[in-house]
Amino acid sequence: MLERLIAIEEKYNELSKELSKPEVLSDIKKTLELSKEQASLKDAYDAYQKYKKIESDLKEAKEMIKDPELGEFAKEEIAKLNQEKEELEKEIEIILLPKDPNDGKNVIVEIRGAAGGDEANIFAGDLYRMYTKYAEKQGWKIEVLSEEHSDAGGYPLVEFMVKGDSVYSKLKYESGAHRVQRVPVTETQGRVHTSTATVLVMPEAEEVDVEINPSDLRIDVYRSTGAGGQCVNTTDSAVRITHLPTNTVVTCQNERSQIQNKEKAMQMLRTRLYEAKIREQEEKLGSERRSKIGTGDRSEKIRTYNYPQNRVTDHRIGYTTKNLDRVMEGNLDDIIEALITEDQNRKLKEA
């Protein structure tokens, strides 16, 4: 552990020197690149400075034990410092765990009503609202990319982007099938029904992440449907892009201009192809995928929302809370923190 911390400290200091050079400061791209690299080392660097301070204080306290007047104080100080050192070592173990390179990225989320007809679509709308509320609490921004409205309410499909600080690091655990148990508004005899909606969370892909050949694309334009404001429904502004080699299809019609819709559709396409690329890589590393919290597959049942009992259960880690009403208002912190903690514990065991 100490060898790794020393190497990180040397690299951090080396980057500080580079960032102070005039020729680097005049190159915005280079400055951003080096600053990003340094920021990724900061937690470990700061922890090591704290660790060295504790070690130094321990050395001084041990020398004080021989002093007849300060001996008792020194013993108390040593016990306190050893406790701090032990706690810090545990923190450092987590800090040094391999980072997911996508953790800092924005995400595109797709929610679909699945089994349960109208009730599934209504539940998909409830999940969309839950994530919107959670994003607001985190200071993130949500941007709808594509939506299909259900006559009964909710969505057969809604796709949206979430932008902010380290969005993927928290929302990546949400992919899978979400199950709801409640009495639908259409139920006349008060029976509890079970319905599902699926959630897919994809890290936003940049152009460098995926190479797309323009000749592999078929681009269709058509008239937008549904509510969209003045002008949206009167021109051929909606865009559908098909990636022929993979038969991946994306559509966007929420913007007023064809150019804007095309840009967002390309963004969605890159992200879908990147997500498929990640999935393929993880399948090759089968054992690593099995060690993750859930597979991220759309069909995997990850969570149940039981309205009669006001209960939410995450089946992957056996976590249950009786605060469903608060969870649906976007209070997801406890569930997500439990998932992050379990993920870290599994990685520590592997390490």
CSV table of C-alpha atoms in Angstrom, one decimal:
chain,number,residue,atom,x,y,z
A,1,MET,CA,0.0,0.0,0.0
A,2,LEU,CA,2.8,2.4,0.9
A,3,GLU,CA,4.6,1.8,-2.3
A,4,ARG,CA,1.5,2.7,-4.3
A,5,LEU,CA,1.0,5.9,-2.2
A,6,ILE,CA,4.6,7.0,-2.7
A,7,ALA,CA,4.2,6.5,-6.5
A,8,ILE,CA,1.0,8.5,-6.4
A,9,GLU,CA,2.6,11.3,-4.5
A,10,GLU,CA,5.5,11.5,-6.9
A,11,LYS,CA,3.1,11.6,-9.9
A,12,TYR,CA,0.9,14.2,-8.2
A,13,ASN,CA,3.9,16.5,-7.6
A,14,GLU,CA,5.2,15.9,-11.1
A,15,LEU,CA,1.8,17.0,-12.5
A,16,SER,CA,1.9,20.1,-10.3
A,17,LYS,CA,5.2,21.1,-11.8
A,18,GLU,CA,4.0,20.4,-15.4
A,19,LEU,CA,0.9,22.6,-14.7
A,20,SER,CA,3.0,25.5,-13.6
A,21,LYS,CA,5.0,25.6,-16.9
A,22,PRO,CA,4.0,28.6,-19.2
A,23,GLU,CA,3.9,26.4,-22.3
A,24,VAL,CA,1.4,24.0,-20.7
A,25,LEU,CA,-0.7,26.9,-19.3
A,26,SER,CA,-1.0,28.3,-22.8
A,27,ASP,CA,-2.3,25.0,-24.1
A,28,ILE,CA,-5.9,24.7,-22.9
A,29,LYS,CA,-6.3,21.1,-24.0
A,30,LYS,CA,-3.1,20.0,-22.3
A,31,THR,CA,-4.0,21.9,-19.1
A,32,LEU,CA,-7.4,20.2,-18.9
A,33,GLU,CA,-5.9,16.8,-19.6
A,34,LEU,CA,-3.2,17.2,-16.8
A,35,SER,CA,-5.7,18.8,-14.4
A,36,LYS,CA,-8.1,15.9,-14.9
A,37,GLU,CA,-5.3,13.3,-14.3
A,38,GLN,CA,-4.2,15.2,-11.1
A,39,ALA,CA,-7.7,15.4,-9.8
A,40,SER,CA,-8.1,11.6,-10.1
A,41,LEU,CA,-5.1,11.2,-7.8
A,42,LYS,CA,-6.1,13.9,-5.2
A,43,ASP,CA,-8.0,11.7,-2.8
A,44,ALA,CA,-5.1,9.2,-2.5
A,45,TYR,CA,-2.5,12.1,-2.3
A,46,ASP,CA,-4.4,13.9,0.5
A,47,ALA,CA,-4.9,10.6,2.4
A,48,TYR,CA,-1.2,9.9,2.2
A,49,GLN,CA,-0.3,13.4,3.6
A,50,LYS,CA,-2.6,12.7,6.5
A,51,TYR,CA,-1.1,9.2,6.9
A,52,LYS,CA,2.4,10.7,7.1
A,53,LYS,CA,1.3,13.3,9.7
A,54,ILE,CA,-0.1,10.5,11.9
A,55,GLU,CA,3.2,8.5,11.6
A,56,SER,CA,5.2,11.6,12.5
A,57,ASP,CA,2.9,12.3,15.5
A,58,LEU,CA,3.2,8.7,16.6
A,59,LYS,CA,7.0,8.9,16.5
A,60,GLU,CA,7.0,12.0,18.7
A,61,ALA,CA,4.5,10.5,21.2
A,62,LYS,CA,6.6,7.4,21.6
A,63,GLU,CA,9.6,9.5,22.4
A,64,MET,CA,7.6,11.4,25.0
A,65,ILE,CA,6.7,8.1,26.9
A,66,LYS,CA,10.1,8.3,28.7
A,67,ASP,CA,9.3,11.7,30.1
A,68,PRO,CA,7.9,11.2,33.7
A,69,GLU,CA,5.6,14.2,33.5
A,70,LEU,CA,4.3,13.5,29.9
A,71,GLY,CA,4.3,9.7,29.9
A,72,GLU,CA,0.6,9.2,30.7
A,73,PHE,CA,-0.4,11.8,28.2
A,74,ALA,CA,1.8,10.2,25.6
A,75,LYS,CA,0.2,6.8,26.1
A,76,GLU,CA,-3.3,8.3,25.6
A,77,GLU,CA,-2.1,10.1,22.5
A,78,ILE,CA,-0.5,6.9,21.0
A,79,ALA,CA,-3.8,5.0,21.5
A,80,LYS,CA,-5.8,7.8,19.8
A,81,LEU,CA,-3.3,8.0,16.9
A,82,ASN,CA,-3.2,4.2,16.4
A,83,GLN,CA,-7.0,4.3,16.2
A,84,GLU,CA,-6.9,7.1,13.6
A,85,LYS,CA,-4.2,5.2,11.6
A,86,GLU,CA,-6.3,2.1,11.5
A,87,GLU,CA,-9.4,3.9,10.3
A,88,LEU,CA,-7.4,5.8,7.7
A,89,GLU,CA,-5.8,2.6,6.4
A,90,LYS,CA,-9.3,1.3,5.7
A,91,GLU,CA,-10.2,4.5,3.9
A,92,ILE,CA,-7.0,4.2,1.8
A,93,GLU,CA,-7.9,0.6,0.8
A,94,ILE,CA,-11.1,1.8,-0.7
A,95,ILE,CA,-9.5,4.9,-2.3
A,96,LEU,CA,-6.9,2.6,-4.0
A,97,LEU,CA,-9.5,0.2,-5.4
A,98,PRO,CA,-9.6,0.2,-9.3
A,99,LYS,CA,-11.9,3.0,-10.5
A,100,ASP,CA,-14.6,2.5,-13.1
A,101,PRO,CA,-13.4,4.8,-16.0
A,102,ASN,CA,-17.0,5.7,-16.7
A,103,ASP,CA,-17.9,6.9,-13.1
A,104,GLY,CA,-17.3,10.6,-13.9
A,105,LYS,CA,-19.6,10.5,-17.0
A,106,ASN,CA,-23.1,11.8,-17.7
A,107,VAL,CA,-25.6,9.1,-18.5
A,108,ILE,CA,-28.5,8.4,-20.9
A,109,VAL,CA,-31.3,6.5,-19.2
A,110,GLU,CA,-34.0,4.5,-21.0
A,111,ILE,CA,-37.2,3.5,-19.1
A,112,ARG,CA,-39.7,1.1,-20.7
A,113,GLY,CA,-43.1,-0.1,-19.5
A,114,ALA,CA,-42.8,-3.9,-19.6
A,115,ALA,CA,-45.2,-6.5,-18.2
A,116,GLY,CA,-48.5,-5.2,-17.0
A,117,GLY,CA,-50.0,-3.1,-19.8
A,118,ASP,CA,-51.2,0.4,-18.8
A,119,GLU,CA,-50.1,-0.1,-15.2
A,120,ALA,CA,-46.5,-0.9,-16.4
A,121,ASN,CA,-46.5,2.4,-18.4
A,122,ILE,CA,-47.8,4.3,-15.4
A,123,PHE,CA,-45.1,2.8,-13.2
A,124,ALA,CA,-42.5,3.7,-15.9
A,125,GLY,CA,-43.7,7.3,-15.5
A,126,ASP,CA,-43.4,7.0,-11.7
A,127,LEU,CA,-39.8,5.8,-12.0
A,128,TYR,CA,-39.0,8.7,-14.4
A,129,ARG,CA,-40.4,11.2,-11.8
A,130,MET,CA,-38.4,9.4,-9.0
A,131,TYR,CA,-35.1,9.9,-10.9
A,132,THR,CA,-36.0,13.4,-11.8
A,133,LYS,CA,-36.5,14.2,-8.1
A,134,TYR,CA,-33.3,12.5,-7.2
A,135,ALA,CA,-31.4,14.4,-9.9
A,136,GLU,CA,-32.7,17.7,-8.5
A,137,LYS,CA,-31.5,16.8,-5.0
A,138,GLN,CA,-28.0,16.0,-6.5
A,139,GLY,CA,-27.9,19.3,-8.4
A,140,TRP,CA,-28.0,17.4,-11.8
A,141,LYS,CA,-29.8,18.4,-14.9
A,142,ILE,CA,-32.2,16.2,-16.9
A,143,GLU,CA,-32.9,16.6,-20.6
A,144,VAL,CA,-35.6,14.5,-22.3
A,145,LEU,CA,-34.3,12.9,-25.6
A,146,SER,CA,-37.3,10.8,-26.7
A,147,GLU,CA,-40.7,10.0,-25.2
A,148,GLU,CA,-43.8,8.0,-26.1
A,149,HIS,CA,-46.9,8.9,-24.0
A,150,SER,CA,-49.5,6.3,-22.9
A,151,ASP,CA,-53.2,7.2,-23.1
A,152,ALA,CA,-53.6,5.9,-19.5
A,153,GLY,CA,-50.6,8.0,-18.3
A,154,GLY,CA,-46.9,7.3,-18.0
A,155,TYR,CA,-44.7,6.1,-20.8
A,156,PRO,CA,-44.2,2.9,-22.9
A,157,LEU,CA,-40.8,4.5,-23.4
A,158,VAL,CA,-38.9,7.6,-22.2
A,159,GLU,CA,-35.2,8.3,-22.8
A,160,PHE,CA,-33.4,11.2,-21.0
A,161,MET,CA,-29.9,12.4,-20.3
A,162,VAL,CA,-28.7,13.2,-16.8
A,163,LYS,CA,-25.8,15.7,-16.6
A,164,GLY,CA,-23.8,16.5,-13.5
A,165,ASP,CA,-20.9,15.5,-11.3
A,166,SER,CA,-20.1,11.7,-11.4
A,167,VAL,CA,-23.6,10.8,-12.4
A,168,TYR,CA,-22.8,7.3,-13.7
A,169,SER,CA,-21.0,6.4,-10.4
A,170,LYS,CA,-24.4,6.5,-8.6
A,171,LEU,CA,-27.0,5.6,-11.3
A,172,LYS,CA,-25.1,2.7,-12.8
A,173,TYR,CA,-26.7,0.3,-10.3
A,174,GLU,CA,-30.3,1.2,-11.5
A,175,SER,CA,-30.2,-1.0,-14.7
A,176,GLY,CA,-32.6,-3.9,-14.7
A,177,ALA,CA,-36.2,-4.8,-14.1
A,178,HIS,CA,-38.1,-2.8,-11.4
A,179,ARG,CA,-41.2,-4.5,-10.1
A,180,VAL,CA,-44.2,-2.8,-8.6
A,181,GLN,CA,-46.9,-4.4,-6.4
A,182,ARG,CA,-50.0,-2.2,-5.8
A,183,VAL,CA,-53.7,-1.8,-6.6
A,184,PRO,CA,-54.0,-0.1,-10.0
A,185,VAL,CA,-56.4,2.8,-10.5
A,186,THR,CA,-58.3,0.6,-13.0
A,187,GLU,CA,-58.8,-2.2,-10.5
A,188,THR,CA,-62.4,-2.3,-9.2
A,189,GLN,CA,-62.1,-5.1,-6.7
A,190,GLY,CA,-59.1,-3.8,-4.8
A,191,ARG,CA,-56.7,-6.6,-5.9
A,192,VAL,CA,-52.9,-6.0,-5.8
A,193,HIS,CA,-51.3,-6.4,-9.2
A,194,THR,CA,-47.7,-6.9,-10.1
A,195,SER,CA,-46.2,-5.0,-13.0
A,196,THR,CA,-42.7,-4.2,-14.2
A,197,ALA,CA,-40.7,-1.5,-16.0
A,198,THR,CA,-37.2,-1.8,-17.2
A,199,VAL,CA,-34.4,0.7,-16.7
A,200,LEU,CA,-31.2,0.9,-18.8
A,201,VAL,CA,-28.4,3.3,-17.7
A,202,MET,CA,-25.7,4.0,-20.2
A,203,PRO,CA,-22.6,6.2,-19.7
A,204,GLU,CA,-22.5,9.0,-22.3
A,205,ALA,CA,-20.1,8.2,-25.0
A,206,GLU,CA,-17.8,10.8,-26.6
A,207,GLU,CA,-16.6,10.7,-30.2
A,208,VAL,CA,-13.3,9.2,-29.1
A,209,ASP,CA,-15.0,6.3,-27.4
A,210,VAL,CA,-16.8,5.0,-30.5
A,211,GLU,CA,-15.8,5.3,-34.2
A,212,ILE,CA,-18.8,5.6,-36.5
A,213,ASN,CA,-18.5,5.4,-40.2
A,214,PRO,CA,-21.0,7.8,-41.9
A,215,SER,CA,-21.6,5.2,-44.7
A,216,ASP,CA,-22.9,2.8,-42.0
A,217,LEU,CA,-25.8,5.1,-41.2
A,218,ARG,CA,-29.3,5.4,-42.7
A,219,ILE,CA,-30.9,8.7,-41.6
A,220,ASP,CA,-34.6,9.3,-42.0
A,221,VAL,CA,-36.5,12.5,-41.2
A,222,TYR,CA,-40.3,12.6,-40.5
A,223,ARG,CA,-42.9,14.8,-38.9
A,224,SER,CA,-42.9,14.9,-35.1
A,225,THR,CA,-45.9,13.5,-33.2
A,226,GLY,CA,-47.4,14.4,-29.9
A,227,ALA,CA,-47.2,17.6,-27.9
A,228,GLY,CA,-44.1,19.5,-28.7
A,229,GLY,CA,-44.9,23.2,-28.9
A,230,GLN,CA,-45.4,25.5,-31.8
A,231,CYS,CA,-43.6,24.6,-35.0
A,232,VAL,CA,-42.5,21.1,-33.8
A,233,ASN,CA,-45.4,19.3,-35.4
A,234,THR,CA,-45.5,21.3,-38.7
A,235,THR,CA,-42.1,20.4,-40.2
A,236,ASP,CA,-40.1,17.2,-40.9
A,237,SER,CA,-37.9,17.8,-37.9
A,238,ALA,CA,-37.9,14.3,-36.2
A,239,VAL,CA,-34.8,12.2,-37.0
A,240,ARG,CA,-34.4,8.4,-37.0
A,241,ILE,CA,-30.9,7.0,-37.4
A,242,THR,CA,-30.2,3.3,-38.1
A,243,HIS,CA,-26.7,1.9,-37.6
A,244,LEU,CA,-26.7,-0.7,-40.3
A,245,PRO,CA,-23.9,-3.1,-39.0
A,246,THR,CA,-25.7,-3.6,-35.6
A,247,ASN,CA,-29.3,-2.6,-36.6
A,248,THR,CA,-29.3,-0.2,-33.7
A,249,VAL,CA,-32.1,2.4,-34.2
A,250,VAL,CA,-32.4,5.7,-32.3
A,251,THR,CA,-34.9,8.5,-32.7
A,252,CYS,CA,-35.2,12.1,-31.5
A,253,GLN,CA,-38.1,14.5,-32.0
A,254,ASN,CA,-38.1,16.7,-28.9
A,255,GLU,CA,-36.1,19.6,-30.4
A,256,ARG,CA,-37.6,22.2,-32.9
A,257,SER,CA,-34.9,21.8,-35.6
A,258,GLN,CA,-33.9,18.8,-37.6
A,259,ILE,CA,-30.2,19.7,-36.9
A,260,GLN,CA,-30.7,19.6,-33.1
A,261,ASN,CA,-32.6,16.4,-33.3
A,262,LYS,CA,-29.8,14.8,-35.5
A,263,GLU,CA,-27.1,15.9,-33.0
A,264,LYS,CA,-29.0,14.4,-30.1
A,265,ALA,CA,-29.8,11.2,-32.0
A,266,MET,CA,-26.1,10.8,-32.9
A,267,GLN,CA,-25.3,11.3,-29.2
A,268,MET,CA,-27.8,8.5,-28.3
A,269,LEU,CA,-26.4,6.2,-31.0
A,270,ARG,CA,-22.8,6.7,-29.8
A,271,THR,CA,-23.9,5.9,-26.2
A,272,ARG,CA,-25.8,2.8,-27.2
A,273,LEU,CA,-22.8,1.4,-29.3
A,274,TYR,CA,-20.5,2.2,-26.4
A,275,GLU,CA,-22.7,0.4,-23.9
A,276,ALA,CA,-22.8,-2.6,-26.2
A,277,LYS,CA,-19.0,-2.5,-26.4
A,278,ILE,CA,-18.6,-2.4,-22.6
A,279,ARG,CA,-21.1,-5.3,-22.3
A,280,GLU,CA,-19.1,-7.3,-24.8
A,281,GLN,CA,-15.8,-6.6,-23.0
A,282,GLU,CA,-17.4,-7.6,-19.6
A,283,GLU,CA,-18.8,-10.8,-21.1
A,284,LYS,CA,-15.2,-11.8,-22.1
A,285,LEU,CA,-14.2,-11.2,-18.5
A,286,GLY,CA,-17.0,-13.5,-17.1
A,287,SER,CA,-15.7,-13.7,-13.6
A,288,GLU,CA,-15.5,-9.9,-13.2
A,289,ARG,CA,-19.1,-9.6,-14.4
A,290,ARG,CA,-20.3,-12.1,-11.9
A,291,SER,CA,-18.6,-10.2,-9.1
A,292,LYS,CA,-20.6,-7.1,-10.0
A,293,ILE,CA,-23.8,-6.1,-8.2
A,294,GLY,CA,-26.2,-7.5,-10.8
A,295,THR,CA,-25.5,-8.0,-14.4
A,296,GLY,CA,-27.1,-4.9,-15.7
A,297,ASP,CA,-29.3,-7.0,-18.0
A,298,ARG,CA,-32.7,-5.6,-18.7
A,299,SER,CA,-34.4,-8.9,-17.6
A,300,GLU,CA,-32.7,-9.1,-14.2
A,301,LYS,CA,-35.2,-8.3,-11.4
A,302,ILE,CA,-33.3,-5.9,-9.2
A,303,ARG,CA,-35.9,-4.1,-7.0
A,304,THR,CA,-39.5,-4.4,-5.8
A,305,TYR,CA,-41.7,-1.5,-4.8
A,306,ASN,CA,-44.5,-2.8,-2.6
A,307,TYR,CA,-47.1,0.0,-2.0
A,308,PRO,CA,-49.5,-1.8,0.5
A,309,GLN,CA,-46.5,-2.3,2.8
A,310,ASN,CA,-44.7,1.0,1.9
A,311,ARG,CA,-41.6,-1.2,1.3
A,312,VAL,CA,-38.8,-1.2,-1.2
A,313,THR,CA,-36.5,-4.2,-1.4
A,314,ASP,CA,-33.3,-4.4,-3.5
A,315,HIS,CA,-32.9,-8.1,-4.2
A,316,ARG,CA,-29.2,-8.0,-5.2
A,317,ILE,CA,-28.0,-7.0,-1.7
A,318,GLY,CA,-31.0,-8.0,0.5
A,319,TYR,CA,-31.6,-4.3,1.4
A,320,THR,CA,-35.1,-3.3,2.6
A,321,THR,CA,-36.6,0.0,3.7
A,322,LYS,CA,-40.1,0.9,4.8
A,323,ASN,CA,-39.9,4.4,3.2
A,324,LEU,CA,-41.3,3.7,-0.2
A,325,ASP,CA,-43.2,7.0,-0.1
A,326,ARG,CA,-39.9,8.9,0.4
A,327,VAL,CA,-38.0,6.8,-2.1
A,328,MET,CA,-40.6,7.7,-4.8
A,329,GLU,CA,-40.0,11.4,-4.0
A,330,GLY,CA,-36.3,10.9,-5.0
A,331,ASN,CA,-34.8,10.0,-1.6
A,332,LEU,CA,-32.6,7.3,-3.1
A,333,ASP,CA,-29.4,8.1,-1.2
A,334,ASP,CA,-29.7,5.3,1.4
A,335,ILE,CA,-30.3,2.6,-1.2
A,336,ILE,CA,-27.5,3.9,-3.5
A,337,GLU,CA,-25.0,4.2,-0.6
A,338,ALA,CA,-25.8,0.6,0.4
A,339,LEU,CA,-25.1,-0.6,-3.1
A,340,ILE,CA,-21.9,1.4,-3.3
A,341,THR,CA,-20.7,0.0,0.0
A,342,GLU,CA,-21.5,-3.6,-1.0
A,343,ASP,CA,-19.7,-3.0,-4.3
A,344,GLN,CA,-16.6,-1.8,-2.5
A,345,ASN,CA,-16.7,-4.7,0.0
A,346,ARG,CA,-16.8,-7.2,-2.9
A,347,LYS,CA,-13.9,-5.5,-4.6
A,348,LEU,CA,-11.9,-5.5,-1.3
A,349,LYS,CA,-12.5,-9.2,-1.0
A,350,GLU,CA,-11.3,-9.8,-4.5
A,351,ALA,CA,-8.2,-7.6,-3.9
